[in-house]
């Protein structure tokens, strides 16, 4: 079993839809939970991170962590075509090395 | 623009060859990470350097090596290349402050194609 599993894609939604992206993890030592966004032909960029269980909101984005279930989610409200990208969950381990999910490619149709 | 630069952008070479990928971290960042991204494996951590010293190793093949120089730029050397080494190679840098989530800033990547 991989340490971080991410729902496979791709995912295509109409503009304005609510998008839910999910990951599960197996390593209880993970304390921080990150979401990276990667546009085509670019490097990943940090979208947001959370430390504890619960929700964290940043504009149209909400990150949710359930440590008891080892399950994290990223919600995107009022999705826009500019949100079309690959989204990767990531968890820092020892020395901050990141373990990534495989990523899910989201396409938001105008 | 993350402030991390990588050269070259693209590299096409043949099996058995050796290549060097270069990374310049953001100004002030002491930590450099190398990652490999392929379609089947996703984004995988290779190796980390902090202020010139190796700090952590991931799934890095013995044919691969890296170093960080006194000016903090880093190079990833890939030798005896195989078809399966074709991938995107990313460098990331961070200030690596203990006790906080270490935000890593990724470069644009080098796309390596081994023919």
PDB file of C-alpha atoms in Angstrom:
ATOM      1  CA  UNK A   1       0.000   0.000   0.000  1.00  0.00           C
ATOM      2  CA  UNK A   2       1.314   3.423  -0.946  1.00  0.00           C
ATOM      3  CA  UNK A   3       1.700   5.948   1.881  1.00  0.00           C
ATOM      4  CA  UNK A   4      -0.529   8.460   0.091  1.00  0.00           C
ATOM      5  CA  UNK A   5      -3.354   7.481  -2.236  1.00  0.00           C
ATOM      6  CA  UNK A   6      -5.286   9.947  -4.300  1.00  0.00           C
ATOM      7  CA  UNK A   7      -8.536   9.458  -6.185  1.00  0.00           C
ATOM      8  CA  UNK A   8      -7.677   8.820  -9.833  1.00  0.00           C
ATOM      9  CA  UNK A   9      -8.912  11.190 -12.518  1.00  0.00           C
ATOM     10  CA  UNK A  10      -9.342  12.935 -14.730  1.00  0.00           C
ATOM     11  CA  UNK A  11     -12.217  15.045 -13.524  1.00  0.00           C
ATOM     12  CA  UNK A  12     -14.269  17.351 -15.734  1.00  0.00           C
ATOM     13  CA  UNK A  13     -16.857  19.750 -14.295  1.00  0.00           C
ATOM     14  CA  UNK A  14     -18.850  22.722 -15.583  1.00  0.00           C
ATOM     15  CA  UNK A  15     -17.913  26.225 -14.482  1.00  0.00           C
ATOM     16  CA  UNK A  16     -19.452  27.111 -11.139  1.00  0.00           C
ATOM     17  CA  UNK A  17     -19.508  23.546  -9.838  1.00  0.00           C
ATOM     18  CA  UNK A  18     -18.259  22.514  -6.404  1.00  0.00           C
ATOM     19  CA  UNK A  19     -15.273  20.202  -6.741  1.00  0.00           C
ATOM     20  CA  UNK A  20     -14.173  17.675  -4.147  1.00  0.00           C
ATOM     21  CA  UNK A  21     -10.672  16.186  -4.327  1.00  0.00           C
ATOM     22  CA  UNK A  22      -9.643  13.483  -1.872  1.00  0.00           C
ATOM     23  CA  UNK A  23      -6.607  11.656  -0.531  1.00  0.00           C
ATOM     24  CA  UNK A  24      -6.025   8.960   2.040  1.00  0.00           C
ATOM     25  CA  UNK A  25      -2.793   8.253   3.861  1.00  0.00           C
ATOM     26  CA  UNK A  26      -1.443   5.420   5.947  1.00  0.00           C
ATOM     27  CA  UNK A  27       1.392   7.011   7.946  1.00  0.00           C
ATOM     28  CA  UNK A  28       0.121   8.237  11.310  1.00  0.00           C
ATOM     29  CA  UNK A  29       3.296  10.315  11.725  1.00  0.00           C
ATOM     30  CA  UNK A  30       2.161  12.819   9.101  1.00  0.00           C
ATOM     31  CA  UNK A  31       1.246  16.049  10.870  1.00  0.00           C
ATOM     32  CA  UNK A  32       0.927  18.561   8.056  1.00  0.00           C
ATOM     33  CA  UNK A  33      -1.234  18.141   5.016  1.00  0.00           C
ATOM     34  CA  UNK A  34      -0.644  20.138   1.868  1.00  0.00           C
ATOM     35  CA  UNK A  35      -2.301  20.687  -1.450  1.00  0.00           C
ATOM     36  CA  UNK A  36      -0.224  21.628  -4.461  1.00  0.00           C
ATOM     37  CA  UNK A  37      -1.533  22.808  -7.795  1.00  0.00           C
ATOM     38  CA  UNK A  38       0.379  22.138 -10.992  1.00  0.00           C
ATOM     39  CA  UNK A  39      -0.503  23.854 -14.231  1.00  0.00           C
ATOM     40  CA  UNK A  40       0.497  22.200 -17.470  1.00  0.00           C
ATOM     41  CA  UNK A  41       4.236  22.491 -18.179  1.00  0.00           C
ATOM     42  CA  UNK A  42       4.874  24.154 -14.805  1.00  0.00           C
ATOM     43  CA  UNK A  43       6.213  23.115 -11.425  1.00  0.00           C
ATOM     44  CA  UNK A  44       3.851  22.441  -8.516  1.00  0.00           C
ATOM     45  CA  UNK A  45       2.943  25.401  -6.329  1.00  0.00           C
ATOM     46  CA  UNK A  46       1.665  25.249  -2.770  1.00  0.00           C
ATOM     47  CA  UNK A  47      -2.035  26.053  -2.632  1.00  0.00           C
ATOM     48  CA  UNK A  48      -2.646  25.608   1.079  1.00  0.00           C
ATOM     49  CA  UNK A  49      -1.743  23.493   4.063  1.00  0.00           C
ATOM     50  CA  UNK A  50      -3.395  22.405   7.288  1.00  0.00           C
ATOM     51  CA  UNK A  51      -1.953  21.118  10.523  1.00  0.00           C
ATOM     52  CA  UNK A  52      -4.806  19.712  12.549  1.00  0.00           C
ATOM     53  CA  UNK A  53      -8.095  18.008  11.921  1.00  0.00           C
ATOM     54  CA  UNK A  54     -10.926  20.227  10.795  1.00  0.00           C
ATOM     55  CA  UNK A  55     -11.405  22.775   8.044  1.00  0.00           C
ATOM     56  CA  UNK A  56      -9.273  25.596   6.736  1.00  0.00           C
ATOM     57  CA  UNK A  57     -10.692  28.078   4.292  1.00  0.00           C
ATOM     58  CA  UNK A  58      -8.872  30.325   1.819  1.00  0.00           C
ATOM     59  CA  UNK A  59     -11.148  32.120  -0.593  1.00  0.00           C
ATOM     60  CA  UNK A  60     -12.906  29.558  -2.752  1.00  0.00           C
ATOM     61  CA  UNK A  61     -10.751  26.747  -1.396  1.00  0.00           C
ATOM     62  CA  UNK A  62     -11.375  24.689   1.725  1.00  0.00           C
ATOM     63  CA  UNK A  63      -9.004  22.019   3.007  1.00  0.00           C
ATOM     64  CA  UNK A  64     -10.418  19.410   5.329  1.00  0.00           C
ATOM     65  CA  UNK A  65      -8.529  16.871   7.421  1.00  0.00           C
ATOM     66  CA  UNK A  66      -9.913  13.873   9.296  1.00  0.00           C
ATOM     67  CA  UNK A  67      -6.978  12.340  11.134  1.00  0.00           C
ATOM     68  CA  UNK A  68      -9.064   9.562  12.669  1.00  0.00           C
ATOM     69  CA  UNK A  69      -9.905   8.294   9.173  1.00  0.00           C
ATOM     70  CA  UNK A  70      -6.578   9.394   7.646  1.00  0.00           C
ATOM     71  CA  UNK A  71      -8.534  11.233   4.993  1.00  0.00           C
ATOM     72  CA  UNK A  72      -8.034  14.710   3.544  1.00  0.00           C
ATOM     73  CA  UNK A  73     -10.090  16.697   1.073  1.00  0.00           C
ATOM     74  CA  UNK A  74      -9.849  19.867  -0.944  1.00  0.00           C
ATOM     75  CA  UNK A  75     -13.078  21.607  -1.920  1.00  0.00           C
ATOM     76  CA  UNK A  76     -13.227  24.229  -4.634  1.00  0.00           C
ATOM     77  CA  UNK A  77     -16.351  26.387  -4.699  1.00  0.00           C
ATOM     78  CA  UNK A  78     -17.590  28.217  -7.767  1.00  0.00           C
ATOM     79  CA  UNK A  79     -14.934  26.526  -9.899  1.00  0.00           C
ATOM     80  CA  UNK A  80     -13.447  28.576 -12.722  1.00  0.00           C
ATOM     81  CA  UNK A  81     -11.719  27.558 -15.964  1.00  0.00           C
ATOM     82  CA  UNK A  82      -8.523  28.981 -14.434  1.00  0.00           C
ATOM     83  CA  UNK A  83      -8.736  26.219 -11.797  1.00  0.00           C
ATOM     84  CA  UNK A  84      -8.019  23.652 -14.522  1.00  0.00           C
ATOM     85  CA  UNK A  85      -4.816  22.010 -13.363  1.00  0.00           C
ATOM     86  CA  UNK A  86      -3.468  18.925 -11.648  1.00  0.00           C
ATOM     87  CA  UNK A  87      -3.975  18.880  -7.886  1.00  0.00           C
ATOM     88  CA  UNK A  88      -1.616  16.901  -5.703  1.00  0.00           C
ATOM     89  CA  UNK A  89      -1.924  16.187  -2.016  1.00  0.00           C
ATOM     90  CA  UNK A  90       1.378  16.063  -0.178  1.00  0.00           C
ATOM     91  CA  UNK A  91       2.596  15.294   3.301  1.00  0.00           C
ATOM     92  CA  UNK A  92       5.984  16.284   4.713  1.00  0.00           C
ATOM     93  CA  UNK A  93       7.894  13.615   6.553  1.00  0.00           C
ATOM     94  CA  UNK A  94      11.327  13.600   8.124  1.00  0.00           C
ATOM     95  CA  UNK A  95      13.531  16.477   6.902  1.00  0.00           C
ATOM     96  CA  UNK A  96      10.439  17.903   5.216  1.00  0.00           C
ATOM     97  CA  UNK A  97      10.677  15.558   2.261  1.00  0.00           C
ATOM     98  CA  UNK A  98       7.286  15.483   0.631  1.00  0.00           C
ATOM     99  CA  UNK A  99       5.306  12.354  -0.138  1.00  0.00           C
ATOM    100  CA  UNK A 100       2.845  13.142  -2.909  1.00  0.00           C
ATOM    101  CA  UNK A 101      -0.342  11.554  -4.120  1.00  0.00           C
ATOM    102  CA  UNK A 102      -0.315  10.773  -7.836  1.00  0.00           C
ATOM    103  CA  UNK A 103      -2.423  13.837  -8.591  1.00  0.00           C
ATOM    104  CA  UNK A 104      -5.768  14.356 -10.231  1.00  0.00           C
ATOM    105  CA  UNK A 105      -6.235  16.452 -13.352  1.00  0.00           C
ATOM    106  CA  UNK A 106      -9.198  18.786 -13.138  1.00  0.00           C
ATOM    107  CA  UNK A 107     -10.792  20.414 -16.152  1.00  0.00           C
ATOM    108  CA  UNK A 108     -13.398  23.155 -15.620  1.00  0.00           C
ATOM    109  CA  UNK A 109     -15.534  23.657 -18.720  1.00  0.00           C
ATOM    110  CA  UNK A 110     -16.721  27.225 -19.455  1.00  0.00           C
TER     111      UNK A 110
ATOM    112  CA  UNK B   1       7.570  32.654 -11.016  1.00  0.00           C
ATOM    113  CA  UNK B   2       8.818  30.742  -7.957  1.00  0.00           C
ATOM    114  CA  UNK B   3      12.333  32.163  -8.062  1.00  0.00           C
ATOM    115  CA  UNK B   4      13.833  28.706  -8.590  1.00  0.00           C
ATOM    116  CA  UNK B   5      15.565  28.246 -11.918  1.00  0.00           C
ATOM    117  CA  UNK B   6      16.395  25.009 -13.665  1.00  0.00           C
ATOM    118  CA  UNK B   7      18.425  24.353 -16.760  1.00  0.00           C
ATOM    119  CA  UNK B   8      18.076  22.995 -19.316  1.00  0.00           C
ATOM    120  CA  UNK B   9      14.320  23.011 -19.959  1.00  0.00           C
ATOM    121  CA  UNK B  10      14.511  20.008 -22.235  1.00  0.00           C
ATOM    122  CA  UNK B  11      17.125  17.332 -22.706  1.00  0.00           C
ATOM    123  CA  UNK B  12      17.095  14.566 -25.286  1.00  0.00           C
ATOM    124  CA  UNK B  13      19.784  11.945 -25.079  1.00  0.00           C
ATOM    125  CA  UNK B  14      20.484   8.291 -25.777  1.00  0.00           C
ATOM    126  CA  UNK B  15      20.585   5.255 -23.529  1.00  0.00           C
ATOM    127  CA  UNK B  16      23.873   4.797 -21.739  1.00  0.00           C
ATOM    128  CA  UNK B  17      24.674   8.501 -21.704  1.00  0.00           C
ATOM    129  CA  UNK B  18      25.241  10.833 -18.747  1.00  0.00           C
ATOM    130  CA  UNK B  19      23.546  14.179 -18.179  1.00  0.00           C
ATOM    131  CA  UNK B  20      23.687  16.951 -15.597  1.00  0.00           C
ATOM    132  CA  UNK B  21      20.669  18.947 -14.491  1.00  0.00           C
ATOM    133  CA  UNK B  22      21.213  22.269 -12.785  1.00  0.00           C
ATOM    134  CA  UNK B  23      19.157  24.118 -10.202  1.00  0.00           C
ATOM    135  CA  UNK B  24      19.506  27.559  -8.643  1.00  0.00           C
ATOM    136  CA  UNK B  25      17.429  27.963  -5.495  1.00  0.00           C
ATOM    137  CA  UNK B  26      15.540  31.065  -4.423  1.00  0.00           C
ATOM    138  CA  UNK B  27      17.731  33.738  -2.918  1.00  0.00           C
ATOM    139  CA  UNK B  28      18.342  32.901   0.732  1.00  0.00           C
ATOM    140  CA  UNK B  29      17.037  29.344   0.615  1.00  0.00           C
ATOM    141  CA  UNK B  30      19.530  26.852   2.001  1.00  0.00           C
ATOM    142  CA  UNK B  31      17.667  23.640   1.268  1.00  0.00           C
ATOM    143  CA  UNK B  32      17.341  22.042  -2.155  1.00  0.00           C
ATOM    144  CA  UNK B  33      15.199  19.037  -3.015  1.00  0.00           C
ATOM    145  CA  UNK B  34      15.139  16.965  -6.188  1.00  0.00           C
ATOM    146  CA  UNK B  35      12.006  15.165  -7.383  1.00  0.00           C
ATOM    147  CA  UNK B  36      11.223  12.941 -10.346  1.00  0.00           C
ATOM    148  CA  UNK B  37       7.776  13.032 -11.950  1.00  0.00           C
ATOM    149  CA  UNK B  38       6.614  10.268 -14.251  1.00  0.00           C
ATOM    150  CA  UNK B  39       3.167   9.220 -15.422  1.00  0.00           C
ATOM    151  CA  UNK B  40       3.209   5.875 -13.661  1.00  0.00           C
ATOM    152  CA  UNK B  41       4.970   6.816 -10.391  1.00  0.00           C
ATOM    153  CA  UNK B  42       3.831  10.404  -9.939  1.00  0.00           C
ATOM    154  CA  UNK B  43       6.072  12.904  -8.143  1.00  0.00           C
ATOM    155  CA  UNK B  44       8.744  11.155  -6.099  1.00  0.00           C
ATOM    156  CA  UNK B  45      11.371  12.574  -3.772  1.00  0.00           C
ATOM    157  CA  UNK B  46      14.949  11.781  -4.760  1.00  0.00           C
ATOM    158  CA  UNK B  47      17.339  13.637  -2.485  1.00  0.00           C
ATOM    159  CA  UNK B  48      17.713  16.721  -0.268  1.00  0.00           C
ATOM    160  CA  UNK B  49      20.686  18.958   0.426  1.00  0.00           C
ATOM    161  CA  UNK B  50      20.955  21.598   3.100  1.00  0.00           C
ATOM    162  CA  UNK B  51      23.750  24.155   2.968  1.00  0.00           C
ATOM    163  CA  UNK B  52      25.999  21.829   1.015  1.00  0.00           C
ATOM    164  CA  UNK B  53      25.342  18.648   2.951  1.00  0.00           C
ATOM    165  CA  UNK B  54      23.151  15.712   2.025  1.00  0.00           C
ATOM    166  CA  UNK B  55      20.215  15.539   4.447  1.00  0.00           C
ATOM    167  CA  UNK B  56      17.805  12.912   3.156  1.00  0.00           C
ATOM    168  CA  UNK B  57      17.590  10.321   0.433  1.00  0.00           C
ATOM    169  CA  UNK B  58      14.506   8.915  -1.184  1.00  0.00           C
ATOM    170  CA  UNK B  59      14.082   6.504  -4.052  1.00  0.00           C
ATOM    171  CA  UNK B  60      17.239   7.610  -5.818  1.00  0.00           C
ATOM    172  CA  UNK B  61      18.989   5.088  -8.015  1.00  0.00           C
ATOM    173  CA  UNK B  62      22.697   4.422  -7.530  1.00  0.00           C
ATOM    174  CA  UNK B  63      23.238   5.684 -11.092  1.00  0.00           C
ATOM    175  CA  UNK B  64      22.026   9.090  -9.921  1.00  0.00           C
ATOM    176  CA  UNK B  65      23.977  11.480  -7.736  1.00  0.00           C
ATOM    177  CA  UNK B  66      23.659  15.076  -6.654  1.00  0.00           C
ATOM    178  CA  UNK B  67      25.611  17.799  -4.952  1.00  0.00           C
ATOM    179  CA  UNK B  68      25.105  21.304  -3.641  1.00  0.00           C
ATOM    180  CA  UNK B  69      27.853  23.813  -4.173  1.00  0.00           C
ATOM    181  CA  UNK B  70      29.066  26.639  -1.874  1.00  0.00           C
ATOM    182  CA  UNK B  71      26.953  29.145  -3.831  1.00  0.00           C
ATOM    183  CA  UNK B  72      23.976  26.853  -3.022  1.00  0.00           C
ATOM    184  CA  UNK B  73      23.171  25.851  -6.566  1.00  0.00           C
ATOM    185  CA  UNK B  74      22.707  22.127  -7.028  1.00  0.00           C
ATOM    186  CA  UNK B  75      23.323  19.610  -9.769  1.00  0.00           C
ATOM    187  CA  UNK B  76      21.706  16.241 -10.344  1.00  0.00           C
ATOM    188  CA  UNK B  77      23.836  13.816 -12.328  1.00  0.00           C
ATOM    189  CA  UNK B  78      22.163  10.937 -14.112  1.00  0.00           C
ATOM    190  CA  UNK B  79      24.403   8.286 -15.654  1.00  0.00           C
ATOM    191  CA  UNK B  80      24.026   5.057 -17.669  1.00  0.00           C
ATOM    192  CA  UNK B  81      20.647   6.368 -18.713  1.00  0.00           C
ATOM    193  CA  UNK B  82      17.830   3.979 -19.456  1.00  0.00           C
ATOM    194  CA  UNK B  83      14.555   4.494 -21.290  1.00  0.00           C
ATOM    195  CA  UNK B  84      12.729   4.410 -17.963  1.00  0.00           C
ATOM    196  CA  UNK B  85      14.635   7.467 -16.747  1.00  0.00           C
ATOM    197  CA  UNK B  86      12.603   9.629 -19.117  1.00  0.00           C
ATOM    198  CA  UNK B  87      10.664  11.940 -16.825  1.00  0.00           C
ATOM    199  CA  UNK B  88      10.289  15.471 -15.527  1.00  0.00           C
ATOM    200  CA  UNK B  89      12.891  16.363 -12.937  1.00  0.00           C
ATOM    201  CA  UNK B  90      12.003  19.122 -10.509  1.00  0.00           C
ATOM    202  CA  UNK B  91      14.137  21.015  -8.103  1.00  0.00           C
ATOM    203  CA  UNK B  92      12.566  22.744  -5.114  1.00  0.00           C
ATOM    204  CA  UNK B  93      14.062  25.030  -2.528  1.00  0.00           C
ATOM    205  CA  UNK B  94      13.045  26.151   0.928  1.00  0.00           C
ATOM    206  CA  UNK B  95      14.444  28.108   3.849  1.00  0.00           C
ATOM    207  CA  UNK B  96      13.985  24.936   5.988  1.00  0.00           C
ATOM    208  CA  UNK B  97      12.938  26.509   9.221  1.00  0.00           C
ATOM    209  CA  UNK B  98      12.442  23.980  12.003  1.00  0.00           C
ATOM    210  CA  UNK B  99       9.049  23.799  13.616  1.00  0.00           C
ATOM    211  CA  UNK B 100       7.100  25.178  10.669  1.00  0.00           C
ATOM    212  CA  UNK B 101       5.759  23.459   7.576  1.00  0.00           C
ATOM    213  CA  UNK B 102       8.555  23.802   5.109  1.00  0.00           C
ATOM    214  CA  UNK B 103       7.115  25.493   2.056  1.00  0.00           C
ATOM    215  CA  UNK B 104       8.977  24.201  -0.932  1.00  0.00           C
ATOM    216  CA  UNK B 105       9.117  26.339  -4.049  1.00  0.00           C
ATOM    217  CA  UNK B 106       9.402  24.334  -7.226  1.00  0.00           C
ATOM    218  CA  UNK B 107      11.279  25.220 -10.360  1.00  0.00           C
ATOM    219  CA  UNK B 108       9.810  24.778 -13.847  1.00  0.00           C
ATOM    220  CA  UNK B 109      11.460  21.374 -14.279  1.00  0.00           C
ATOM    221  CA  UNK B 110      13.724  19.711 -16.798  1.00  0.00           C
ATOM    222  CA  UNK B 111      12.090  17.302 -19.203  1.00  0.00           C
ATOM    223  CA  UNK B 112      14.456  14.422 -19.915  1.00  0.00           C
ATOM    224  CA  UNK B 113      13.826  12.148 -22.871  1.00  0.00           C
ATOM    225  CA  UNK B 114      16.018   9.085 -23.251  1.00  0.00           C
ATOM    226  CA  UNK B 115      15.871   7.502 -26.712  1.00  0.00           C
TER     227      UNK B 115
END
